[in-house]
């Protein structure tokens, strides 16, 4: 299937509601299960990634019940049920959901049954070895079914972990110390943070830690569950998590704010069409790193002098390591901004749902824009007059599709191949895009 985007005929000036945060949704559900309490999650994301996480937790023994609401956005009741006692040998299909397979890999170490984790072809070339190495050093038996350091992999019950859960007796003074490289993915750290209160961990960071805002998010969310994570001297070099109990608020409710990554698309469309968009369900004090997109990109690229010629000015040299998902939206905007931009800090984009730097370079060149990429950077020579329509190869990556849809609102004949890939995080994206043009 191919979708041709019709350019917008007027500036977009709207207040817009975006889907719930994927990052928060896929943290809250496993934490709710680990809390061993009854928890209600409201405003969560309804998408393939969220469904993969919920289905996996249910297969592992949790009870998750949908509660319909008048708003049309379901609440979810989460109960631990037999999560810690289920001895079934199971297989979990994680699709191409990086958060799911990484968070679940650590969670499976707490199970009393054997678990195999697998996914799509792309998932099978996304490395998991750094996380598995840490778990193995803690005494977990993990076998790679095909290629070492990559899914599919099988996790066997570990007495060290299951006994910690069975015999929990409050704070443990001695922490198990492990080392983990910070250069590949912050999600490996989040995965370990989730299970650390059950066993007590000291995590020493080797190399510089990428995507620090996602670490901050996890620490804040776990604080809501009563868990204290010590970021020693606030330097992201050592994290200490003592053995401790999860707690929940008296209401038992957790609300998911809007997805800051998804918000970048309407914000960018507002900018590129010469309008202005406000996201109504993204708080000013958001937990999400991508919430800084407006400050770091939109506000800097807005041309206050002459919006009729080109509403954009280039970013010049900028480091967007802290907002890697939002960086894709910045990249397409820079393709339309007349002038030179170099964006650095993008090494993690090589290991996402696709090689995102390669995908951006390939598609921008198709549209007539000069681009150069390296291991962790992209250089763009934007040209609003030279840019033209093209068939956009999404590489089964939702963010590639939605980013280039932004250009389609001002450039004729932008054709998105495989537009259905947006179901991963933003199922209503194409319907919403049409609403934004009105």
PDB file of N, CA and C in Angstrom, residues 8-17 266-280 435-438:
ATOM      1  N   UNK A   8      -0.864  20.722   2.545  1.00  0.00           N
ATOM      2  CA  UNK A   8      -1.846  21.562   3.221  1.00  0.00           C
ATOM      3  C   UNK A   8      -1.932  22.904   2.493  1.00  0.00           C
ATOM      4  N   UNK A   9      -3.086  23.520   2.551  1.00  0.00           N
ATOM      5  CA  UNK A   9      -3.301  24.782   1.837  1.00  0.00           C
ATOM      6  C   UNK A   9      -3.297  25.999   2.756  1.00  0.00           C
ATOM      7  N   UNK A  10      -3.196  25.754   4.063  1.00  0.00           N
ATOM      8  CA  UNK A  10      -3.170  26.872   5.006  1.00  0.00           C
ATOM      9  C   UNK A  10      -2.381  26.474   6.253  1.00  0.00           C
ATOM     10  N   UNK A  11      -1.917  27.466   7.014  1.00  0.00           N
ATOM     11  CA  UNK A  11      -1.167  27.158   8.236  1.00  0.00           C
ATOM     12  C   UNK A  11      -2.017  26.369   9.231  1.00  0.00           C
ATOM     13  N   UNK A  12      -1.361  25.496   9.980  1.00  0.00           N
ATOM     14  CA  UNK A  12      -2.050  24.724  11.016  1.00  0.00           C
ATOM     15  C   UNK A  12      -1.901  25.453  12.346  1.00  0.00           C
ATOM     16  N   UNK A  13      -3.023  25.914  12.873  1.00  0.00           N
ATOM     17  CA  UNK A  13      -3.059  26.594  14.168  1.00  0.00           C
ATOM     18  C   UNK A  13      -4.117  25.896  15.019  1.00  0.00           C
ATOM     19  N   UNK A  14      -3.690  24.965  15.847  1.00  0.00           N
ATOM     20  CA  UNK A  14      -4.645  24.139  16.579  1.00  0.00           C
ATOM     21  C   UNK A  14      -4.114  23.752  17.955  1.00  0.00           C
ATOM     22  N   UNK A  15      -5.068  23.349  18.814  1.00  0.00           N
ATOM     23  CA  UNK A  15      -4.747  22.653  20.050  1.00  0.00           C
ATOM     24  C   UNK A  15      -5.004  21.178  19.797  1.00  0.00           C
ATOM     25  N   UNK A  16      -3.998  20.342  20.053  1.00  0.00           N
ATOM     26  CA  UNK A  16      -4.053  18.940  19.624  1.00  0.00           C
ATOM     27  C   UNK A  16      -3.773  17.999  20.793  1.00  0.00           C
ATOM     28  N   UNK A  17      -4.524  16.902  20.827  1.00  0.00           N
ATOM     29  CA  UNK A  17      -4.336  15.825  21.794  1.00  0.00           C
ATOM     30  C   UNK A  17      -3.598  14.684  21.107  1.00  0.00           C
ATOM     31  N   UNK A 266       2.803  16.916  14.963  1.00  0.00           N
ATOM     32  CA  UNK A 266       1.939  18.091  14.808  1.00  0.00           C
ATOM     33  C   UNK A 266       2.663  19.403  15.107  1.00  0.00           C
ATOM     34  N   UNK A 267       3.595  19.387  16.067  1.00  0.00           N
ATOM     35  CA  UNK A 267       4.365  20.606  16.330  1.00  0.00           C
ATOM     36  C   UNK A 267       5.160  21.020  15.095  1.00  0.00           C
ATOM     37  N   UNK A 268       5.777  20.045  14.427  1.00  0.00           N
ATOM     38  CA  UNK A 268       6.567  20.328  13.226  1.00  0.00           C
ATOM     39  C   UNK A 268       5.681  20.777  12.072  1.00  0.00           C
ATOM     40  N   UNK A 269       4.501  20.176  11.955  1.00  0.00           N
ATOM     41  CA  UNK A 269       3.573  20.568  10.887  1.00  0.00           C
ATOM     42  C   UNK A 269       3.087  21.993  11.110  1.00  0.00           C
ATOM     43  N   UNK A 270       2.827  22.340  12.369  1.00  0.00           N
ATOM     44  CA  UNK A 270       2.463  23.721  12.665  1.00  0.00           C
ATOM     45  C   UNK A 270       3.555  24.678  12.229  1.00  0.00           C
ATOM     46  N   UNK A 271       4.802  24.332  12.517  1.00  0.00           N
ATOM     47  CA  UNK A 271       5.933  25.190  12.156  1.00  0.00           C
ATOM     48  C   UNK A 271       6.121  25.286  10.650  1.00  0.00           C
ATOM     49  N   UNK A 272       6.164  24.155   9.966  1.00  0.00           N
ATOM     50  CA  UNK A 272       6.525  24.138   8.547  1.00  0.00           C
ATOM     51  C   UNK A 272       5.438  24.757   7.668  1.00  0.00           C
ATOM     52  N   UNK A 273       4.189  24.754   8.165  1.00  0.00           N
ATOM     53  CA  UNK A 273       3.094  25.378   7.404  1.00  0.00           C
ATOM     54  C   UNK A 273       2.913  26.848   7.766  1.00  0.00           C
ATOM     55  N   UNK A 274       3.740  27.351   8.680  1.00  0.00           N
ATOM     56  CA  UNK A 274       3.647  28.752   9.079  1.00  0.00           C
ATOM     57  C   UNK A 274       2.623  29.007  10.156  1.00  0.00           C
ATOM     58  N   UNK A 275       2.187  27.963  10.841  1.00  0.00           N
ATOM     59  CA  UNK A 275       1.197  28.102  11.902  1.00  0.00           C
ATOM     60  C   UNK A 275       1.801  27.885  13.279  1.00  0.00           C
ATOM     61  N   UNK A 276       0.962  27.420  14.202  1.00  0.00           N
ATOM     62  CA  UNK A 276       1.420  27.185  15.570  1.00  0.00           C
ATOM     63  C   UNK A 276       0.515  26.152  16.225  1.00  0.00           C
ATOM     64  N   UNK A 277       1.095  25.135  16.819  1.00  0.00           N
ATOM     65  CA  UNK A 277       0.335  24.044  17.431  1.00  0.00           C
ATOM     66  C   UNK A 277       0.649  23.960  18.919  1.00  0.00           C
ATOM     67  N   UNK A 278      -0.389  23.696  19.703  1.00  0.00           N
ATOM     68  CA  UNK A 278      -0.236  23.470  21.142  1.00  0.00           C
ATOM     69  C   UNK A 278      -0.700  22.053  21.467  1.00  0.00           C
ATOM     70  N   UNK A 279       0.098  21.314  22.221  1.00  0.00           N
ATOM     71  CA  UNK A 279      -0.258  19.955  22.631  1.00  0.00           C
ATOM     72  C   UNK A 279      -0.914  20.032  24.006  1.00  0.00           C
ATOM     73  N   UNK A 280      -2.168  19.603  24.098  1.00  0.00           N
ATOM     74  CA  UNK A 280      -2.950  19.821  25.315  1.00  0.00           C
ATOM     75  C   UNK A 280      -2.703  18.793  26.413  1.00  0.00           C
ATOM     76  N   UNK A 435      -7.375  15.565   9.975  1.00  0.00           N
ATOM     77  CA  UNK A 435      -8.080  16.496  10.862  1.00  0.00           C
ATOM     78  C   UNK A 435      -7.276  17.776  11.048  1.00  0.00           C
ATOM     79  N   UNK A 436      -5.954  17.638  11.080  1.00  0.00           N
ATOM     80  CA  UNK A 436      -5.113  18.814  11.306  1.00  0.00           C
ATOM     81  C   UNK A 436      -5.146  19.775  10.124  1.00  0.00           C
ATOM     82  N   UNK A 437      -5.434  19.274   8.919  1.00  0.00           N
ATOM     83  CA  UNK A 437      -5.431  20.158   7.750  1.00  0.00           C
ATOM     84  C   UNK A 437      -6.684  21.032   7.690  1.00  0.00           C
ATOM     85  N   UNK A 438      -7.743  20.653   8.403  1.00  0.00           N
ATOM     86  CA  UNK A 438      -9.025  21.373   8.318  1.00  0.00           C
ATOM     87  C   UNK A 438      -8.981  22.654   9.151  1.00  0.00           C
TER      88      UNK A 438
END
